Tab-separated table of C-alpha atoms and ligand atoms in Angstrom:
chain	number	residue	atom	x	y	z
A	4	MET	CA	0.000	0.000	0.000
A	5	ARG	CA	1.026	3.544	-0.541
A	6	LEU	CA	0.759	4.200	3.135
A	7	VAL	CA	3.367	1.559	3.759
A	8	PHE	CA	5.574	3.323	1.288
A	9	ALA	CA	4.967	6.546	3.150
A	10	VAL	CA	6.088	4.953	6.391
A	11	SER	CA	9.218	3.609	4.784
A	12	CYS	CA	10.116	7.198	3.954
A	13	PHE	CA	10.532	7.715	7.670
A	14	LEU	CA	13.414	5.344	7.900
A	15	PRO	CA	16.092	7.483	6.274
A	16	LEU	CA	15.231	10.260	8.675
A	17	THR	CA	15.550	7.975	11.661
A	18	PHE	CA	18.850	6.754	10.360
A	19	ALA	CA	20.170	10.252	9.703
A	20	TYR	CA	19.196	11.183	13.214
A	21	ALA	CA	20.893	8.157	14.727
A	22	SER	CA	24.099	8.818	12.778
A	23	ALA	CA	24.120	12.432	13.833
A	24	GLN	CA	23.934	11.317	17.432
A	25	GLU	CA	26.815	8.875	16.929
A	26	ALA	CA	28.980	11.392	15.163
A	27	MET	CA	28.755	13.866	17.942
A	28	PRO	CA	31.764	14.270	20.185
A	29	LYS	CA	30.747	12.913	23.559
A	30	ASP	CA	31.607	15.856	25.686
A	31	MET	CA	30.077	18.308	23.300
A	32	HIS	CA	26.912	16.432	22.910
A	33	HIS	CA	24.166	17.453	25.133
A	34	ASP	CA	21.011	15.477	25.042
A	35	HIS	CA	18.066	17.614	24.689
A	36	HIS	CA	15.047	17.999	26.839
A	37	GLU	CA	11.922	19.813	25.995
A	38	HIS	CA	11.882	22.603	28.411
A	39	ALA	CA	9.518	25.418	28.668
A	40	ALA	CA	11.034	28.804	29.104
A	41	PRO	CA	12.440	29.935	32.382
A	42	ALA	CA	9.731	30.759	34.793
A	43	SER	CA	9.474	34.083	36.388
A	44	PRO	CA	11.335	34.009	39.673
A	45	LYS	CA	8.123	34.928	41.443
A	46	LYS	CA	6.442	31.775	40.304
A	47	GLU	CA	6.216	28.672	42.362
A	48	SER	CA	8.359	25.733	41.479
A	49	ALA	CA	6.646	22.525	40.518
A	50	PRO	CA	6.163	20.190	43.438
A	51	GLU	CA	9.347	18.297	44.052
A	52	SER	CA	8.360	15.838	46.665
A	53	LYS	CA	6.760	13.449	44.199
A	54	GLN	CA	9.887	13.075	42.169
A	55	PRO	CA	12.163	10.229	43.060
A	56	LYS	CA	15.831	11.126	43.098
A	57	LYS	CA	17.712	9.848	40.115
A	58	PRO	CA	21.101	8.256	40.415
A	59	ALA	CA	24.077	10.273	39.289
A	60	ASP	CA	25.289	9.687	35.793
A	61	GLU	CA	28.949	10.216	35.066
A	62	LYS	CA	28.434	10.678	31.387
A	63	SER	CA	26.221	13.626	31.790
A	64	GLY	CA	27.841	16.899	30.858
A	65	ASP	CA	26.779	18.345	34.166
A	66	LYS	CA	29.944	17.804	36.097
A	67	LYS	CA	31.138	21.371	35.780
A	68	THR	CA	30.657	23.924	38.473
A	69	THR	CA	26.961	24.147	39.093
A	70	PRO	CA	24.711	21.174	39.401
A	71	HIS	CA	21.286	21.648	37.905
A	72	SER	CA	19.804	22.147	41.224
A	73	ASN	CA	16.881	24.113	39.971
A	74	HIS	CA	16.708	22.583	36.590
A	75	ILE	CA	13.351	20.980	36.500
A	76	HIS	CA	13.005	19.090	33.409
A	77	GLY	CA	12.530	16.586	30.733
A	78	ARG	CA	9.627	14.350	30.716
A	79	THR	CA	11.204	11.348	29.101
A	80	LYS	CA	12.786	8.754	31.282
A	81	SER	CA	15.975	8.758	29.313
A	82	SER	CA	16.631	12.433	29.660
A	83	THR	CA	15.717	12.437	33.302
A	84	ALA	CA	18.152	9.657	33.961
A	85	LYS	CA	20.905	11.406	32.122
A	86	HIS	CA	20.508	14.630	33.986
A	87	GLN	CA	20.782	13.802	37.561
A	88	GLY	CA	19.697	16.576	39.739
A	89	HIS	CA	17.092	17.636	37.276
A	90	LYS	CA	13.628	17.149	38.471
A	91	ALA	CA	11.056	15.641	36.224
A	92	GLY	CA	7.938	17.555	35.509
A	93	MET	CA	7.193	20.870	33.950
A	94	HIS	CA	9.798	23.496	33.931
A	95	GLU	CA	8.761	26.047	36.344
A	96	GLY	CA	11.733	27.379	38.209
A	97	HIS	CA	14.030	26.893	35.252
A	98	ARG	CA	15.675	30.257	35.418
A	99	GLU	CA	18.345	31.876	33.328
A	100	ALA	CA	21.017	30.705	35.665
A	101	MET	CA	19.714	27.213	35.270
A	102	HIS	CA	22.180	25.770	32.874
A	103	GLN	CA	25.192	27.290	34.492
A	104	GLY	CA	27.008	24.019	34.249
A	105	HIS	CA	26.567	24.133	30.518
A	106	MET	CA	25.628	27.646	29.587
A	107	ALA	CA	26.960	26.854	26.189
A	108	HIS	CA	23.916	24.907	25.261
A	109	GLU	CA	21.317	27.276	26.501
A	110	MET	CA	19.968	28.978	23.454
A	111	LYS	CA	18.911	32.553	23.696
A	112	GLY	CA	16.636	34.047	21.116
A	113	PHE	CA	18.083	34.843	17.717
A	114	LEU	CA	16.542	38.293	17.834
A	115	GLY	CA	16.811	39.371	21.439
A	116	PRO	CA	17.893	38.617	25.005
A	117	TYR	CA	15.074	36.270	25.978
A	118	PRO	CA	14.729	32.473	25.998
A	119	MET	CA	14.561	30.888	22.597
A	120	ASN	CA	11.183	29.262	23.317
A	121	ARG	CA	9.588	32.545	22.355
A	122	GLU	CA	10.729	32.353	18.758
A	123	ALA	CA	8.804	30.576	16.023
A	124	SER	CA	8.897	30.786	12.235
A	125	GLY	CA	10.586	33.792	10.638
A	126	THR	CA	10.704	36.552	13.227
A	127	SER	CA	7.372	35.650	14.827
A	128	TRP	CA	6.831	35.094	18.533
A	129	LEU	CA	4.976	32.555	20.634
A	130	PRO	CA	4.421	32.602	24.403
A	131	ASP	CA	7.456	31.928	26.622
A	132	THR	CA	5.704	28.804	27.916
A	133	THR	CA	6.072	27.165	24.498
A	134	PRO	CA	7.867	23.819	24.858
A	135	HIS	CA	11.280	23.968	23.300
A	136	GLU	CA	11.399	20.998	21.024
A	137	GLY	CA	14.602	19.945	19.389
A	138	ILE	CA	18.039	18.526	19.979
A	139	HIS	CA	20.959	20.731	20.890
A	140	GLN	CA	24.681	20.484	20.494
A	141	THR	CA	27.531	22.927	20.742
A	142	TYR	CA	30.508	23.053	18.418
A	143	GLY	CA	33.032	25.588	19.586
A	144	ASP	CA	31.191	28.897	19.748
A	145	TRP	CA	28.243	27.628	17.764
A	146	MET	CA	25.088	26.274	19.253
A	147	LEU	CA	23.118	23.990	17.001
A	148	MET	CA	19.598	22.732	17.132
A	149	GLU	CA	17.610	20.293	15.032
A	150	HIS	CA	13.937	19.614	14.895
A	151	ALA	CA	11.771	17.483	12.604
A	152	LEU	CA	8.217	16.381	12.130
A	153	ILE	CA	7.190	14.116	9.262
A	154	ASN	CA	3.627	12.960	8.632
A	155	GLY	CA	2.596	10.018	6.434
A	156	VAL	CA	-1.058	10.736	5.744
A	157	TYR	CA	-3.965	8.954	4.129
A	158	ASP	CA	-6.398	11.685	3.167
A	159	HIS	CA	-10.060	11.283	2.230
A	160	GLN	CA	-12.073	14.400	1.391
A	161	GLY	CA	-15.787	13.729	1.040
A	162	GLY	CA	-18.416	14.792	-1.471
A	163	PRO	CA	-18.289	15.342	-5.244
A	164	ARG	CA	-15.375	17.750	-4.983
A	165	GLY	CA	-13.389	15.547	-2.635
A	166	GLY	CA	-10.707	12.995	-3.374
A	167	ASP	CA	-8.266	10.540	-1.829
A	168	LYS	CA	-4.511	10.605	-1.597
A	169	ALA	CA	-1.664	9.217	0.480
A	170	PHE	CA	1.189	11.672	0.970
A	171	VAL	CA	4.152	12.609	3.105
A	172	GLY	CA	4.395	16.122	4.500
A	173	GLY	CA	6.207	17.935	7.232
A	174	MET	CA	9.472	19.705	7.903
A	175	VAL	CA	13.058	19.253	8.939
A	176	MET	CA	14.782	22.190	10.533
A	177	GLY	CA	18.320	23.099	11.555
A	178	MET	CA	19.468	26.194	13.400
A	179	ALA	CA	22.839	27.589	14.381
A	180	GLU	CA	23.719	30.592	16.478
A	181	ARG	CA	26.704	32.202	18.093
A	182	ILE	CA	27.444	35.244	20.155
A	183	VAL	CA	29.444	37.957	18.385
A	184	GLY	CA	30.374	40.765	20.755
A	185	ASP	CA	27.105	42.297	21.935
A	186	GLY	CA	25.191	40.543	19.240
A	187	THR	CA	23.829	37.196	18.188
A	188	LEU	CA	24.328	35.767	14.734
A	189	GLY	CA	21.843	33.143	13.643
A	190	PHE	CA	21.171	30.900	10.678
A	191	ARG	CA	18.183	28.752	10.012
A	192	ALA	CA	17.348	26.198	7.342
A	193	MET	CA	14.013	24.490	7.006
A	194	LEU	CA	13.197	21.889	4.422
A	195	SER	CA	9.975	20.150	3.501
A	196	PRO	CA	9.328	16.768	1.875
A	197	ASP	CA	6.077	18.172	0.433
A	198	PRO	CA	7.257	18.564	-3.201
A	199	PHE	CA	7.491	14.787	-3.497
A	200	MET	CA	3.714	14.548	-3.171
A	201	GLY	CA	3.319	16.180	-6.590
A	202	ALA	CA	2.650	19.731	-7.724
A	203	ASN	CA	-1.099	19.465	-7.177
A	204	GLY	CA	-0.707	18.846	-3.449
A	205	TYR	CA	-3.433	16.973	-1.611
A	206	PRO	CA	-7.245	17.133	-1.586
A	207	LEU	CA	-8.509	19.621	1.018
A	208	LEU	CA	-12.064	20.866	0.626
A	209	LEU	CA	-12.399	24.666	0.595
A	210	ALA	CA	-8.640	25.298	0.385
A	211	THR	CA	-7.616	27.727	-2.349
A	212	GLY	CA	-4.444	29.438	-3.461
A	213	GLU	CA	-1.472	28.957	-5.769
A	214	THR	CA	-1.313	26.659	-8.784
A	215	ALA	CA	-0.036	23.272	-9.878
A	216	ASP	CA	0.548	23.973	-13.550
A	217	GLY	CA	0.730	27.755	-13.997
A	218	ARG	CA	-2.658	27.783	-15.774
A	219	THR	CA	-5.375	26.665	-13.384
A	220	PRO	CA	-5.799	27.597	-9.729
A	221	LEU	CA	-5.685	24.949	-7.024
A	222	ILE	CA	-9.196	24.722	-5.594
A	223	ASP	CA	-10.215	22.200	-2.934
A	224	ARG	CA	-6.574	21.206	-2.768
A	225	GLN	CA	-3.685	22.295	-0.579
A	226	HIS	CA	-0.534	23.161	-2.513
A	227	PRO	CA	2.691	21.427	-1.487
A	228	HIS	CA	5.242	23.561	0.319
A	229	ASP	CA	8.561	24.245	-1.315
A	230	LEU	CA	11.567	22.039	-0.624
A	231	PHE	CA	13.315	25.089	0.827
A	232	MET	CA	10.854	26.650	3.224
A	233	GLU	CA	13.375	28.879	4.966
A	234	LEU	CA	17.031	29.708	4.380
A	235	ALA	CA	17.584	32.700	6.561
A	236	GLY	CA	20.112	34.585	8.616
A	237	SER	CA	19.727	37.139	11.364
A	238	TYR	CA	21.837	39.439	13.466
A	239	SER	CA	20.645	41.069	16.649
A	240	HIS	CA	22.465	43.643	18.689
A	241	LYS	CA	21.776	43.891	22.378
A	242	LEU	CA	20.956	47.434	23.544
A	243	SER	CA	20.293	46.566	27.181
A	244	PRO	CA	19.584	43.371	29.158
A	245	THR	CA	16.017	43.452	27.821
A	246	SER	CA	16.212	45.229	24.484
A	247	SER	CA	17.759	44.749	21.075
A	248	VAL	CA	17.639	45.710	17.424
A	249	PHE	CA	17.752	43.064	14.723
A	250	VAL	CA	17.875	42.406	11.010
A	251	TYR	CA	16.684	39.223	9.332
A	252	ALA	CA	16.992	38.171	5.697
A	253	GLY	CA	15.710	35.059	3.982
A	254	LEU	CA	15.684	33.440	0.571
A	255	PRO	CA	13.186	32.082	1.242
A	256	GLY	CA	12.067	33.580	4.518
A	257	GLU	CA	9.001	34.832	6.338
A	258	PRO	CA	8.091	38.536	6.475
A	259	ALA	CA	6.631	40.256	9.535
A	260	LEU	CA	3.034	39.460	8.635
A	261	GLY	CA	0.545	37.219	10.418
A	262	PRO	CA	0.815	34.818	13.336
A	263	ALA	CA	3.530	32.151	13.527
A	264	ALA	CA	2.968	29.749	10.620
A	265	PHE	CA	0.633	26.856	11.425
A	266	MET	CA	3.342	24.198	11.489
A	267	HIS	CA	5.275	26.223	14.047
A	268	ARG	CA	2.653	27.251	16.526
A	269	THR	CA	2.001	24.874	19.386
A	270	SER	CA	-1.751	24.914	18.794
A	271	GLY	CA	-1.366	23.699	15.201
A	272	VAL	CA	1.925	21.863	14.881
A	273	ASP	CA	0.407	18.421	15.417
A	274	ILE	CA	-2.440	18.873	12.933
A	275	PRO	CA	-1.351	17.328	9.623
A	276	GLU	CA	-3.700	19.350	7.380
A	277	ALA	CA	-3.207	22.978	6.440
A	278	PRO	CA	-5.789	25.508	7.642
A	279	ILE	CA	-8.168	26.813	4.961
A	280	THR	CA	-7.347	30.276	6.341
A	281	HIS	CA	-3.729	29.767	5.290
A	282	HIS	CA	-3.919	32.467	2.609
A	283	TRP	CA	-5.613	34.874	5.015
A	284	LEU	CA	-3.108	34.519	7.837
A	285	ASP	CA	0.240	32.856	7.308
A	286	SER	CA	0.686	31.950	3.632
A	287	THR	CA	3.652	34.321	3.391
A	288	HIS	CA	5.753	31.964	5.539
A	289	ILE	CA	7.572	30.907	2.358
A	290	THR	CA	8.525	34.088	0.532
A	291	PHE	CA	11.383	34.257	-1.921
A	292	GLY	CA	13.120	37.400	-0.767
A	293	VAL	CA	12.567	38.940	2.676
A	294	VAL	CA	14.410	41.621	4.612
A	295	THR	CA	13.114	42.544	8.077
A	296	ALA	CA	14.367	45.035	10.654
A	297	GLY	CA	12.971	45.353	14.136
A	298	LEU	CA	13.274	46.663	17.648
A	299	ILE	CA	12.630	44.669	20.808
A	300	LEU	CA	11.862	46.465	24.058
A	301	ASP	CA	11.286	43.997	26.840
A	302	ASN	CA	8.111	42.094	25.879
A	303	TRP	CA	7.337	44.234	22.849
A	304	LYS	CA	8.565	43.815	19.306
A	305	ILE	CA	8.008	46.159	16.387
A	306	GLU	CA	9.288	45.241	12.964
A	307	ALA	CA	8.931	45.987	9.270
A	308	SER	CA	9.665	43.912	6.193
A	309	ALA	CA	10.265	44.375	2.493
A	310	PHE	CA	9.618	41.200	0.533
A	311	ARG	CA	8.437	39.608	-2.702
A	312	GLY	CA	4.641	39.706	-2.909
A	313	ARG	CA	4.322	36.861	-5.398
A	314	GLU	CA	3.605	33.472	-3.877
A	315	PRO	CA	5.866	30.578	-4.800
A	316	ASP	CA	5.236	29.106	-8.246
A	317	GLN	CA	4.473	25.486	-9.059
A	318	HIS	CA	8.164	24.512	-9.281
A	319	ARG	CA	8.630	23.465	-5.691
A	320	PHE	CA	12.221	22.267	-5.782
A	321	ASP	CA	13.893	25.517	-6.811
A	322	VAL	CA	14.847	28.815	-5.202
A	323	GLU	CA	13.018	31.609	-6.990
A	324	GLU	CA	14.217	35.048	-7.933
A	325	PRO	CA	14.018	37.462	-4.998
A	326	LYS	CA	12.358	40.870	-5.214
A	327	LEU	CA	11.416	43.483	-2.662
A	328	ASP	CA	8.180	44.852	-4.112
A	329	SER	CA	5.914	44.457	-1.070
A	330	TYR	CA	6.021	45.539	2.546
A	331	SER	CA	4.538	44.794	5.947
A	332	ALA	CA	4.790	45.761	9.603
A	333	ARG	CA	3.929	43.901	12.780
A	334	LEU	CA	3.570	44.763	16.457
A	335	THR	CA	3.891	41.883	18.917
A	336	TRP	CA	3.372	41.908	22.672
A	337	ASN	CA	3.862	39.107	25.184
A	338	PRO	CA	2.163	40.614	28.264
A	339	ILE	CA	2.537	37.440	30.338
A	340	ARG	CA	4.526	34.258	29.859
A	341	GLU	CA	1.510	32.339	28.591
A	342	LEU	CA	0.291	34.802	25.967
A	343	SER	CA	1.518	36.305	22.711
A	344	LEU	CA	-0.468	38.924	20.791
A	345	GLN	CA	0.224	40.431	17.386
A	346	VAL	CA	-1.294	42.775	14.856
A	347	SER	CA	0.188	43.153	11.404
A	348	ALA	CA	-0.568	44.626	8.023
A	349	GLY	CA	1.005	44.299	4.629
A	350	HIS	CA	0.744	45.253	0.999
A	351	LEU	CA	1.364	42.331	-1.347
A	352	HIS	CA	2.204	43.190	-4.914
A	353	SER	CA	0.593	40.749	-7.343
A	354	PRO	CA	0.551	37.713	-5.039
A	355	GLU	CA	-1.281	35.310	-7.357
A	356	GLN	CA	0.505	34.134	-10.459
A	357	LEU	CA	-2.844	33.566	-12.193
A	358	SER	CA	-4.268	37.013	-11.369
A	359	PRO	CA	-1.170	39.180	-11.741
A	360	GLU	CA	-3.198	42.387	-12.040
A	361	VAL	CA	-4.584	41.982	-8.501
A	362	ASN	CA	-2.706	43.398	-5.527
A	363	GLU	CA	-3.631	42.567	-1.973
A	364	ASP	CA	-3.670	44.436	1.313
A	365	ARG	CA	-3.799	42.154	4.305
A	366	ILE	CA	-4.453	42.813	8.002
A	367	THR	CA	-4.128	40.147	10.669
A	368	ALA	CA	-4.511	39.990	14.433
A	369	SER	CA	-3.939	36.946	16.602
A	370	ALA	CA	-3.519	35.681	20.137
A	371	THR	CA	-1.765	32.482	21.185
A	372	TYR	CA	-2.156	31.181	24.716
A	373	THR	CA	-0.026	28.270	25.927
A	374	GLN	CA	-0.478	26.887	29.411
A	375	PRO	CA	1.406	23.965	30.916
A	376	PHE	CA	-0.664	22.250	33.610
A	377	GLY	CA	-0.279	19.370	36.002
A	378	GLN	CA	2.934	17.404	35.708
A	379	ASN	CA	3.318	16.816	32.001
A	380	ASN	CA	0.374	18.404	30.279
A	381	LEU	CA	0.111	21.299	27.918
A	382	TRP	CA	-2.734	23.302	26.455
A	383	SER	CA	-2.287	25.749	23.600
A	384	THR	CA	-4.860	27.808	21.729
A	385	THR	CA	-4.653	30.335	18.905
A	386	PHE	CA	-7.344	32.699	17.734
A	387	ALA	CA	-6.626	34.627	14.561
A	388	TRP	CA	-8.373	36.928	12.159
A	389	GLY	CA	-7.145	37.901	8.734
A	390	ARG	CA	-8.618	40.295	6.167
A	391	LYS	CA	-7.653	40.169	2.508
A	392	MET	CA	-8.449	43.242	0.484
A	393	ASN	CA	-7.994	42.525	-3.198
A	394	HIS	CA	-7.463	45.477	-5.513
A	395	PRO	CA	-9.413	45.167	-7.672
A	396	GLY	CA	-11.698	42.654	-6.010
A	397	ASN	CA	-13.406	41.634	-2.817
A	398	THR	CA	-12.587	42.213	0.818
A	399	LEU	CA	-12.587	38.800	2.497
A	400	ASP	CA	-12.356	37.866	6.181
A	401	GLY	CA	-11.026	34.630	7.626
A	402	PHE	CA	-11.226	33.461	11.256
A	403	LEU	CA	-9.395	30.601	12.920
A	404	LEU	CA	-9.630	29.028	16.349
A	405	GLU	CA	-7.369	26.068	16.984
A	406	SER	CA	-6.449	24.283	20.167
A	407	GLU	CA	-4.389	21.340	21.312
A	408	VAL	CA	-4.178	19.552	24.625
A	409	ILE	CA	-1.302	17.139	25.201
A	410	PHE	CA	-1.612	14.797	28.171
A	411	ASN	CA	1.439	13.204	29.683
A	412	ARG	CA	3.346	13.925	26.450
A	413	THR	CA	1.541	10.950	24.948
A	414	TYR	CA	-2.072	11.738	24.134
A	415	THR	CA	-2.846	14.744	21.954
A	416	LEU	CA	-6.336	16.037	21.279
A	417	PHE	CA	-6.757	18.853	18.786
A	418	MET	CA	-9.406	20.884	17.050
A	419	ARG	CA	-9.461	23.632	14.473
A	420	ALA	CA	-12.519	25.691	13.540
A	421	GLU	CA	-12.458	28.143	10.647
A	422	ARG	CA	-14.811	30.548	8.948
A	423	VAL	CA	-13.732	32.063	5.653
A	424	ALA	CA	-15.259	34.344	3.034
A	425	GLU	CA	-14.169	32.771	-0.265
A	426	ASP	CA	-14.523	33.999	-3.829
A	427	GLU	CA	-12.328	31.461	-5.618
A	428	LEU	CA	-14.279	28.249	-5.012
A	429	LEU	CA	-16.253	28.481	-8.268
A	430	GLU	CA	-13.540	30.333	-10.162
A	431	ASN	CA	-12.917	27.477	-12.574
A	432	MET	CA	-16.561	27.509	-13.650
A	433	ILE	CA	-16.855	31.276	-13.776
A	434	ALA	CA	-13.696	31.470	-15.867
A	435	GLY	CA	-15.539	29.611	-18.645
A	436	MET	CA	-18.472	31.977	-18.585
A	437	PRO	CA	-18.778	35.259	-20.459
A	438	GLU	CA	-17.207	38.170	-18.618
A	439	THR	CA	-19.760	39.863	-16.397
A	440	GLY	CA	-17.464	42.599	-15.172
A	441	GLY	CA	-18.754	42.420	-11.598
A	442	PRO	CA	-16.857	41.151	-8.603
A	443	LEU	CA	-16.730	37.405	-7.993
A	444	PRO	CA	-19.511	36.037	-5.778
A	445	VAL	CA	-18.458	35.537	-2.158
A	446	PHE	CA	-19.393	32.437	-0.129
A	447	THR	CA	-18.854	32.234	3.592
A	448	VAL	CA	-17.862	28.679	4.496
A	449	ASN	CA	-17.141	26.983	7.812
A	450	LYS	CA	-15.025	23.977	8.654
A	451	VAL	CA	-14.280	22.133	11.889
A	452	SER	CA	-11.666	19.398	12.300
A	453	ILE	CA	-11.265	17.322	15.441
A	454	GLY	CA	-8.661	14.645	16.006
A	455	GLY	CA	-6.135	12.973	18.209
A	456	ILE	CA	-2.716	11.344	18.279
A	457	TYR	CA	-1.198	8.608	20.408
A	458	ASP	CA	2.600	8.781	20.649
A	459	VAL	CA	5.030	5.975	21.376
A	460	PRO	CA	8.718	6.675	22.019
A	461	VAL	CA	10.844	4.766	19.517
A	462	ALA	CA	14.273	6.181	20.386
A	463	ASP	CA	15.792	8.938	22.448
A	464	HIS	CA	13.952	12.116	21.476
A	465	LEU	CA	12.099	10.377	18.686
A	466	LYS	CA	8.488	9.431	18.939
A	467	LEU	CA	6.112	7.719	16.577
A	468	GLY	CA	2.524	8.851	16.639
A	469	ILE	CA	-0.614	7.376	15.184
A	470	GLY	CA	-3.485	9.738	14.680
A	471	GLY	CA	-6.667	10.636	12.920
A	472	LEU	CA	-8.971	13.561	12.325
A	473	VAL	CA	-12.493	14.130	11.034
A	474	SER	CA	-13.717	17.309	9.316
A	475	LYS	CA	-17.248	18.650	8.955
A	476	TYR	CA	-18.472	21.727	7.104
A	477	ALA	CA	-21.255	24.284	7.173
A	478	LEU	CA	-21.808	25.631	3.670
A	479	PRO	CA	-24.212	28.125	2.131
A	480	SER	CA	-26.992	26.455	0.176
A	481	ALA	CA	-25.653	27.849	-3.097
A	482	LEU	CA	-22.580	25.624	-2.699
A	483	LYS	CA	-24.393	22.410	-1.770
A	484	PRO	CA	-24.976	21.329	-5.392
A	485	PHE	CA	-21.171	21.334	-5.770
A	486	TYR	CA	-20.051	19.934	-2.427
A	487	GLY	CA	-22.991	17.730	-1.501
A	488	SER	CA	-25.364	18.504	1.321
A	489	ASP	CA	-23.192	17.258	4.178
A	490	PRO	CA	-19.677	16.156	3.210
A	491	THR	CA	-17.383	14.508	5.758
A	492	SER	CA	-13.618	14.196	5.387
A	493	PHE	CA	-11.016	12.332	7.375
A	494	MET	CA	-7.288	11.739	7.599
A	495	VAL	CA	-5.383	8.947	9.291
A	496	PHE	CA	-1.675	9.394	9.772
A	497	LEU	CA	1.576	8.166	11.220
A	498	ARG	CA	4.118	10.718	12.232
A	499	LEU	CA	7.659	10.865	13.433
A	500	LYS	CA	8.530	13.716	15.720
A	501	LEU	CA	12.033	14.559	16.806
A	502	SER	CA	11.825	16.341	20.101
B	618	LIG	CU1	2.122	27.224	3.673
């Protein structure tokens, strides 16, 4: 079966990961742990009494000066065992001084003097309570981090406009940073296996945007992401212990527009389907040509970008020609550790290859709330609104509410609800009709997906998950002849997550 083939695609990744672990010099290698950001010193530490003391482990890199006395940590048995002195559980009390024994591996933000947990795709922010997933090493002055999530999906979209497909999607990410004087230099590369699924992507009712062949728009399908999703560098200069200025450039990269991209925000990272609001909120996460400059003052960030307005074309393996013909600005505020808020606006020059005469203005606002609770549980929710103003054309609103709860790092429940004003769903049919001159008809559609995942650890920092989701829709009656009166879609998937 094709699904079996999809699973076999996981193996090279597992192998590459295992070899990377082998190749690492022992004393440089530091096993990772998913820790949430340092807690505020005012906050209570997690209860310690329940945690049995772990035996000391000579191989741990912790034998330098300071034991990890307040390093509460890692929820996997292996990492707990390797870090004696660390306490299992959530990471309250994990303060900046925490890794004194191995400061080298503590990664600060690329863009400012705060814990790296806050940073997501491009220059976007998430709450400080975001779990820091990835594996770290240090090589000389460089700190490295890797992260990966690969889904093998069987997709069924219901109704006359639906379809079936098995595909592999996801991302593999590597980051490197070093301190240079008062600044931080960072590089990031993110790759996607999506192009191997074919240029026409996968069936996804109500999804629109981009093209598979340069002639017809993708409708009721999600386009594949490009092989190179991000190849970016940044430099930030510290102005004070809590403020900095930064520049970021990517080919491709992500401009300062919208919330963190769906595969990078905690509330959406485990959901294997793209949101239908993607082109209202975060579709610019792969932009060929981005330059951003910003200022960080404590928990505030203000930034502006110049970038290429055109979305990626159907050739998903290449790096496209950069331009700086569009611009955006974003204001982000993290008022408390658990919350990140942003508003942003941008002007996109000729984003759609198939409607080059149309420019777009976009406004977005979003809130992400991430709350660890109990010993090993996490809840994360994002609400976002995006408005597309096509010139010439319609003004279209999209809303998204998505939420994930992860229990004991093993059981994930997720949901995503969306409401979008669409004018492209019948575009193929209208294109064949005589020109009417008026604006395209707008249909407001609604979609809800609910699903879950069960994870099994298969190696250190590598877990295999099996999951499924079901989607239902609320459609205006004018669309029912096309979509059926009550379509139902589902996906079943296996995923490998490096964390
Ligand atoms: Cu995308």
